[in-house]
Each structure stands twice: as structure tokens, then as C-alpha cells.
N, CA, C and O of each residue as an XYZ file, in Angstrom:
460
protein
N      44.032    -10.030      4.135
C      43.822     -9.817      5.649
C      42.765     -8.785      5.574
O      43.133     -7.639      5.316
N      41.355     -9.045      5.784
C      40.408     -8.141      5.896
C      39.935     -7.709      7.413
O      39.742     -8.559      8.282
N      39.810     -6.634      7.586
C      39.323     -6.077      8.833
C      38.280     -5.102      8.684
O      38.256     -4.141      7.915
N      37.364     -5.497      9.575
C      36.137     -4.505      9.566
C      35.980     -4.001     10.913
O      36.447     -4.600     11.882
N      35.317     -2.886     11.003
C      35.077     -2.045     12.239
C      33.722     -1.516     12.134
O      33.338     -0.679     11.317
N      32.951     -2.159     13.159
C      31.519     -1.432     13.453
C      31.747     -0.191     14.233
O      32.105     -0.283     15.407
N      31.544      1.107     13.600
C      31.948      2.207     13.988
C      30.839      3.279     14.093
O      29.919      3.442     13.292
N      31.081      3.969     15.201
C      30.101      5.276     15.430
C      31.128      6.580     15.519
O      31.729      6.874     16.552
N      31.217      7.210     14.450
C      32.071      8.475     14.446
C      31.891      9.480     15.591
O      32.711     10.381     15.771
N      30.815      9.316     16.356
C      30.462     10.297     17.136
C      30.967      9.705     18.619
O      30.770     10.406     19.611
N      31.630      8.388     18.754
C      32.083      7.859     19.794
C      33.621      7.978     20.125
O      34.378      7.440     19.317
N      34.089      8.520     21.046
C      35.522      8.812     21.311
C      36.221      7.418     21.279
O      37.306      7.463     20.700
N      35.903      6.315     21.708
C      36.363      5.012     21.907
C      36.611      4.388     20.264
O      37.597      3.771     19.860
N      35.634      4.692     19.656
C      35.301      4.139     18.370
C      36.239      4.968     17.355
O      36.853      4.355     16.482
N      36.332      6.201     17.462
C      37.388      6.986     16.803
C      38.754      6.588     17.158
O      39.564      6.380     16.255
N      39.111      6.452     18.494
C      40.353      5.961     18.756
C      40.805      4.756     18.457
O      42.019      4.630     18.293
N      39.881      3.543     18.313
C      40.141      2.370     17.974
C      40.341      2.371     16.262
O      41.066      1.522     15.744
N      39.723      3.266     15.546
C      39.875      3.278     14.145
C      41.345      4.022     13.900
O      42.090      3.689     12.978
N      41.613      4.925     14.719
C      43.021      5.575     14.507
C      44.242      4.582     14.845
O      45.303      4.528     14.224
N      43.911      3.892     15.836
C      44.934      2.677     16.367
C      45.067      1.669     15.064
O      46.171      1.298     14.666
N      43.857      1.275     14.455
C      44.170      0.270     13.478
C      44.863      1.014     12.133
O      45.660      0.427     11.401
N      44.522      2.097     11.977
C      45.233      2.946     10.916
C      46.701      3.202     11.231
O      47.494      3.405     10.312
N      47.079      3.196     12.490
C      48.325      3.377     13.010
C      49.210      1.943     12.686
O      50.391      1.853     12.349
N      48.442      1.112     12.859
C      49.029     -0.240     12.456
C      49.034     -0.584     10.906
O      49.145     -1.761     10.563
N      48.915      0.425      9.969
C      48.719      0.235      8.709
C      47.503     -0.507      8.168
O      47.390     -1.018      7.053
N      46.762     -0.479      8.997
C      45.381     -1.334      8.433
C      44.334     -0.344      8.045
O      44.020      0.539      8.844
N      43.716     -0.442      6.753
C      42.625      0.333      6.350
C      41.495     -0.747      6.521
O      41.443     -1.713      5.759
N      40.613     -0.565      7.514
C      39.646     -1.454      7.737
C      38.369     -0.977      6.835
O      38.250      0.182      6.440
N      37.473     -1.968      6.571
C      36.263     -1.649      6.276
C      35.402     -1.156      7.265
O      35.138     -1.832      8.260
N      34.869      0.134      7.050
C      34.334      0.952      8.112
C      32.724      0.701      7.899
O      32.188      1.056      6.849
N      32.030      0.108      8.888
C      30.536      0.134      8.964
C      30.252      0.987      9.917
O      30.735      0.860     11.042
N      29.294      2.132      9.537
C      28.686      2.925     10.478
C      27.446      2.360     10.813
O      26.400      2.646     10.231
N      27.554      1.483     11.832
C      26.262      0.654     12.216
C      25.114      1.183     12.571
O      24.067      0.539     12.504
N      25.182      2.585     13.046
C      23.913      3.185     13.204
C      23.119      3.339     11.928
O      21.889      3.375     11.982
N      23.721      3.424     10.868
C      23.305      3.857      9.404
C      22.983      2.417      8.796
O      21.918      2.197      8.220
N      23.910      1.514      8.953
C      23.788      0.149      8.335
C      24.021     -0.686      9.324
O      25.140     -1.149      9.544
N      22.811     -0.999     10.124
C      23.045     -2.145     11.344
C      23.277     -3.420     10.682
O      22.899     -3.659      9.536
N      24.006     -4.361     11.548
C      24.154     -5.744     11.057
C      22.707     -6.474     10.983
O      21.746     -6.091     11.650
N      22.675     -7.462     10.181
C      21.332     -8.458     10.125
C      21.596     -9.209     11.480
O      22.609     -9.184     12.180
N      20.429     -9.874     11.660
C      20.200    -10.624     12.789
C      21.296    -11.772     12.792
O      21.878    -12.105     13.824
N      21.527    -12.348     11.562
C      22.551    -13.320     11.355
C      23.973    -12.939     11.577
O      24.810    -13.620     12.169
N      24.153    -11.739     11.018
C      25.602    -11.057     11.333
C      25.803    -10.908     12.877
O      26.805    -11.266     13.496
N      24.763    -10.363     13.357
C      25.104     -9.878     14.913
C      25.158    -11.411     15.605
O      26.116    -11.604     16.354
N      24.405    -12.284     15.453
C      24.713    -13.745     16.092
C      25.988    -14.121     15.838
O      26.658    -14.512     16.794
N      26.580    -14.080     14.510
C      27.786    -14.397     14.227
C      28.861    -13.639     15.080
O      29.805    -14.235     15.598
N      28.678    -12.405     15.186
C      29.585    -11.463     16.017
C      29.609    -11.949     17.552
O      30.637    -12.028     18.224
N      28.293    -12.266     18.003
C      28.322    -12.753     19.390
C      29.036    -13.974     19.569
O      29.716    -14.212     20.567
N      28.877    -14.776     18.569
C      29.576    -16.238     18.757
C      31.078    -15.846     18.657
O      31.848    -16.480     19.378
N      31.550    -14.947     17.907
C      33.108    -14.769     17.811
C      33.588    -14.032     19.047
O      34.721    -14.247     19.478
N      32.737    -13.140     19.656
C      32.949    -12.725     21.001
C      32.711    -13.598     22.084
O      33.071    -13.342     23.233
N      32.144    -14.570     21.764
C      31.853    -15.463     22.942
C      30.923    -14.801     24.151
O      31.129    -14.973     25.353
N      30.030    -14.138     23.664
C      29.122    -13.206     24.464
C      27.777    -13.580     24.268
O      27.410    -14.041     23.187
N      26.989    -13.416     25.246
C      25.421    -13.685     25.347
C      25.075    -12.057     24.742
O      25.844    -11.113     24.925
N      23.948    -11.972     24.101
C      23.336    -10.701     23.571
C      23.325     -9.688     24.577
O      23.732     -8.568     24.267
N      22.902     -9.924     25.791
C      22.773     -8.706     26.788
C      24.135     -8.447     27.168
O      24.266     -7.395     27.794
N      25.136     -9.074     26.978
C      26.413     -8.531     27.386
C      27.140     -7.650     26.331
O      28.227     -7.107     26.526
N      26.490     -7.583     25.319
C      26.831     -6.639     23.946
C      25.887     -5.497     23.945
O      25.867     -4.700     23.007
N      25.208     -5.410     24.835
C      23.925     -4.328     24.901
C      24.505     -3.075     25.765
O      25.126     -3.268     26.810
N      24.260     -1.815     25.260
C      24.405     -0.689     26.269
C      22.960     -0.599     27.037
O      22.002      0.013     26.565
N      22.939     -1.274     28.249
C      21.999     -1.288     28.933
C      21.687      0.044     29.736
O      20.655      0.073     30.405
N      22.566      1.202     29.704
C      22.299      2.386     30.318
C      21.620      3.406     29.314
O      21.279      4.550     29.616
N      21.474      2.793     28.035
C      20.706      3.845     26.994
C      19.394      3.729     27.378
O      18.888      2.689     27.799
N      18.748      4.946     27.218
C      17.237      5.079     27.651
C      16.321      3.956     26.848
O      15.331      3.390     27.312
N      16.834      3.790     25.666
C      15.879      2.899     24.757
C      16.092      1.408     25.366
O      15.314      0.555     24.939
N      16.907      1.068     26.164
C      17.057     -0.113     26.712
C      15.787     -0.431     27.674
O      15.150     -1.484     27.635
N      15.539      0.615     28.507
C      14.437      0.362     29.394
C      13.033      0.697     28.867
O      12.005      0.212     29.340
N      13.076      1.516     27.909
C      11.914      2.221     27.155
C      11.226      0.948     26.448
O      10.011      0.751     26.440
N      12.247      0.068     25.824
C      11.627     -0.911     25.213
C      11.369     -2.378     25.805
O      11.085     -3.386     25.159
N      11.544     -2.248     27.246
C      11.362     -3.392     28.124
C      12.339     -4.421     27.944
O      12.093     -5.599     28.206
N      13.611     -3.955     27.438
C      14.812     -4.994     27.227
C      15.271     -5.352     28.691
O      16.076     -6.282     28.731
N      14.952     -4.851     29.788
C      15.616     -5.303     30.907
C      14.707     -6.466     31.434
O      14.944     -6.820     32.589
N      13.769     -7.071     30.811
C      12.852     -8.063     31.162
C      13.813     -9.369     31.076
O      14.300     -9.536     29.958
N      14.100    -10.138     31.872
C      15.120    -11.168     32.223
C      14.599    -12.389     31.337
O      15.321    -13.312     30.958
N      13.129    -12.247     31.043
C      12.520    -13.385     30.426
C      12.659    -13.379     28.672
O      12.178    -14.246     27.944
N      13.263    -12.449     28.319
C      13.575    -12.293     26.880
C      14.489    -13.308     26.395
O      15.511    -13.577     27.027
N      14.175    -13.905     25.277
C      15.230    -14.780     24.711
C      16.281    -14.091     24.113
O      16.310    -12.868     23.976
N      17.317    -15.027     23.686
C      18.525    -14.324     23.003
C      18.291    -13.681     21.776
O      18.879    -12.660     21.418
N      17.305    -14.367     21.036
C      16.811    -13.909     19.679
C      16.102    -12.849     19.822
O      16.260    -12.043     18.905
N      15.291    -12.506     20.725
C      14.475    -11.239     21.015
C      15.448    -10.054     21.283
O      15.292     -8.948     20.766
N      16.509    -10.386     22.167
C      17.529     -9.387     22.324
C      18.325     -9.136     21.199
O      18.802     -8.002     21.148
N      18.606     -9.956     20.228
C      19.619     -9.772     19.166
C      18.525     -9.049     18.197
O      19.063     -8.112     17.607
N      17.251     -9.195     17.882
C      16.525     -8.510     17.004
C      16.208     -7.101     17.588
O      16.079     -6.219     16.739
N      16.076     -6.776     18.758
C      15.958     -5.546     19.362
C      17.204     -4.754     19.032
O      16.996     -3.565     18.793
N      18.570     -5.210     18.965
C      19.698     -4.545     18.750
C      19.719     -4.172     17.222
O      20.084     -3.079     16.791
N      19.245     -5.312     16.402
C      19.131     -4.787     14.959
C      18.123     -3.700     14.674
O      18.268     -2.905     13.745
N      17.130     -3.693     15.477
C      16.001     -2.709     15.314
C      16.569     -1.484     15.775
O      16.364     -0.458     15.128
N      17.372     -1.462     16.985
C      17.719     -0.141     17.821
C      19.204     -0.522     17.820
O      19.639     -1.172     18.771
N      20.074     -0.128     16.730
C      21.453     -0.404     16.739
C      22.263      0.483     17.756
O      23.401      0.167     18.103
N      21.649      1.559     18.194
C      22.256      2.506     19.395
C      22.655      1.424     20.391
O      23.659      1.613     21.079
N      21.945      0.308     20.520
C      21.953     -0.524     21.868
C      23.368     -1.269     21.762
O      23.922     -1.646     22.794
N      23.852     -1.443     20.711
C      24.960     -2.305     20.435
C      26.306     -1.726     20.909
O      26.630     -0.680     20.347
N      27.070     -2.166     21.752
C      28.380     -1.770     22.365
C      29.275     -1.707     21.167
O      29.253     -2.502     20.227
N      30.135     -0.580     21.317
C      31.056     -0.353     20.180
C      32.320      0.094     20.800
O      32.481      0.411     21.978
N      33.401      0.072     19.633
C      33.337     -0.348     18.351
C      33.713     -1.860     18.440
O      34.466     -2.320     19.298
N      33.121     -2.558     17.485
C      33.628     -4.015     17.228
C      34.477     -4.258     16.050
O      34.133     -3.843     14.943
N      35.613     -4.936     16.244
C      36.522     -5.143     15.193
C      36.530     -6.544     14.854
O      36.678     -7.363     15.760
N      36.383     -6.931     13.622
C      36.412     -8.329     13.190
C      37.773     -8.582     12.154
O      38.107     -7.771     11.291
N      38.389     -9.713     12.394
C      39.545    -10.043     11.425
C      39.618    -11.469     11.706
O      39.576    -11.998     12.816
N      39.755    -12.148     10.327
C      40.029    -13.508     10.333
C      39.293    -14.548     11.260
O      39.882    -15.460     11.840
N      37.847    -14.292     11.339
C      37.203    -15.142     12.050
C      37.183    -14.752     13.571
O      36.571    -15.484     14.349
N      37.829    -13.628     14.028
C      37.993    -13.189     15.326
C      37.235    -12.042     15.519
O      36.844    -11.471     14.501
N      36.897    -11.512     16.766
C      36.159    -10.410     17.100
C      36.789     -9.882     18.340
O      37.321    -10.666     19.125
N      36.766     -8.664     18.554
C      37.213     -7.725     19.698
C      36.222     -6.578     19.895
O      35.685     -6.110     18.892
N      35.919     -6.060     21.169
C      35.480     -4.837     21.308
C      36.493     -3.787     21.939
O      37.124     -4.000     22.975
N      36.560     -2.730     21.251
C      37.703     -1.749     21.298
C      37.329     -1.044     22.650
O      37.037      0.144     22.509
N      37.279     -1.522     23.903
C      36.996     -0.922     24.961
C      37.897     -1.492     26.121
O      37.410     -2.339     26.870
N      39.010     -1.121     26.273
C      39.744     -0.038     25.536
C      40.047     -0.316     24.183
O      39.819     -1.421     23.691
N      40.626      0.771     23.455
C      40.945      0.348     22.011
C      41.896     -0.659     21.764
O      41.861     -1.388     20.773
N      42.879     -0.716     22.795
C      44.167     -1.579     22.659
C      43.598     -3.145     22.813
O      44.367     -4.092     22.644
N      42.645     -3.277     23.038
C      42.080     -4.632     23.047
C      42.009     -5.386     21.762
O      42.144     -6.607     21.670
N      41.766     -4.486     20.689
C      41.672     -5.093     19.360
C      43.110     -5.593     18.976
O      43.179     -6.548     18.202
N      44.079     -5.117     19.377
C      45.476     -5.710     18.865
C      45.596     -7.122     19.297
O      46.589     -7.710     18.870
N      44.833     -7.744     20.014
C      45.031     -9.018     20.242
C      44.618     -9.815     19.014
O      45.154    -10.915     18.878
N      43.766     -9.424     18.129
C      43.088    -10.408     17.134
C      43.765     -9.796     15.806
O      43.313    -10.206     14.737
N      44.808     -8.853     15.780
C      45.400     -8.344     14.569
C      46.653     -9.283     14.221
O      47.335     -9.058     13.221
């Protein structure tokens, strides 16, 4: 049973989700995605598991979103994914993966559904 969390230690929701996993007796693989962003292929896989389009996983209120012209509706999914890989701050967090499933920990209890 392998569990992975894409984690930002400065984010309260991310810390709460990690604590929730640990309270369940789970020691997840912790990926600090700001330091080690997912690859384009990994992010595409995460999006498929979440059944989301790239823009739905983006933090659209971050200044980098508009500064990089990512509010342009004509951008393709791959262009948006590549932007998130380049600017990982734009990826919504935390993301938990387990056994081919994924969940965003907003609220943290959401991840319980895939455990």
C-alpha cells in the first residue's frame, strides 16, 4: 500500500492532510512539489486520476497565473500542464495518490475516500 502526497509544508491544508494520513497509520512518500515538481507525464497522469482538466487543478488566483498569460482561453491542455511543471506554485495542493486513485486534500478529509 503505497501512498504519495504532493506537499507544500508552508500550506495549512497540506500540513493538515499529512497529519490526517499519519493519524491513519500511513507514512506516505512526501514529495515537496515546489522543490521537485512532477514531470509533464506525471502531471497528466494525476489529472487523469482526478478526472480534471488542467485549468481545474491550477491556482488561478496566484499572480503568476495572469503574469504568464495563463488566463488565455485558447491555451491547450498541454500548454497549461507544461506551465504548471515550469511554475509548480500554480498546482493546487495537496494531492494524495494511492493505488491508481487521486484526491485533492481540500478539505483534508477528502483524501479518506481513496484510502
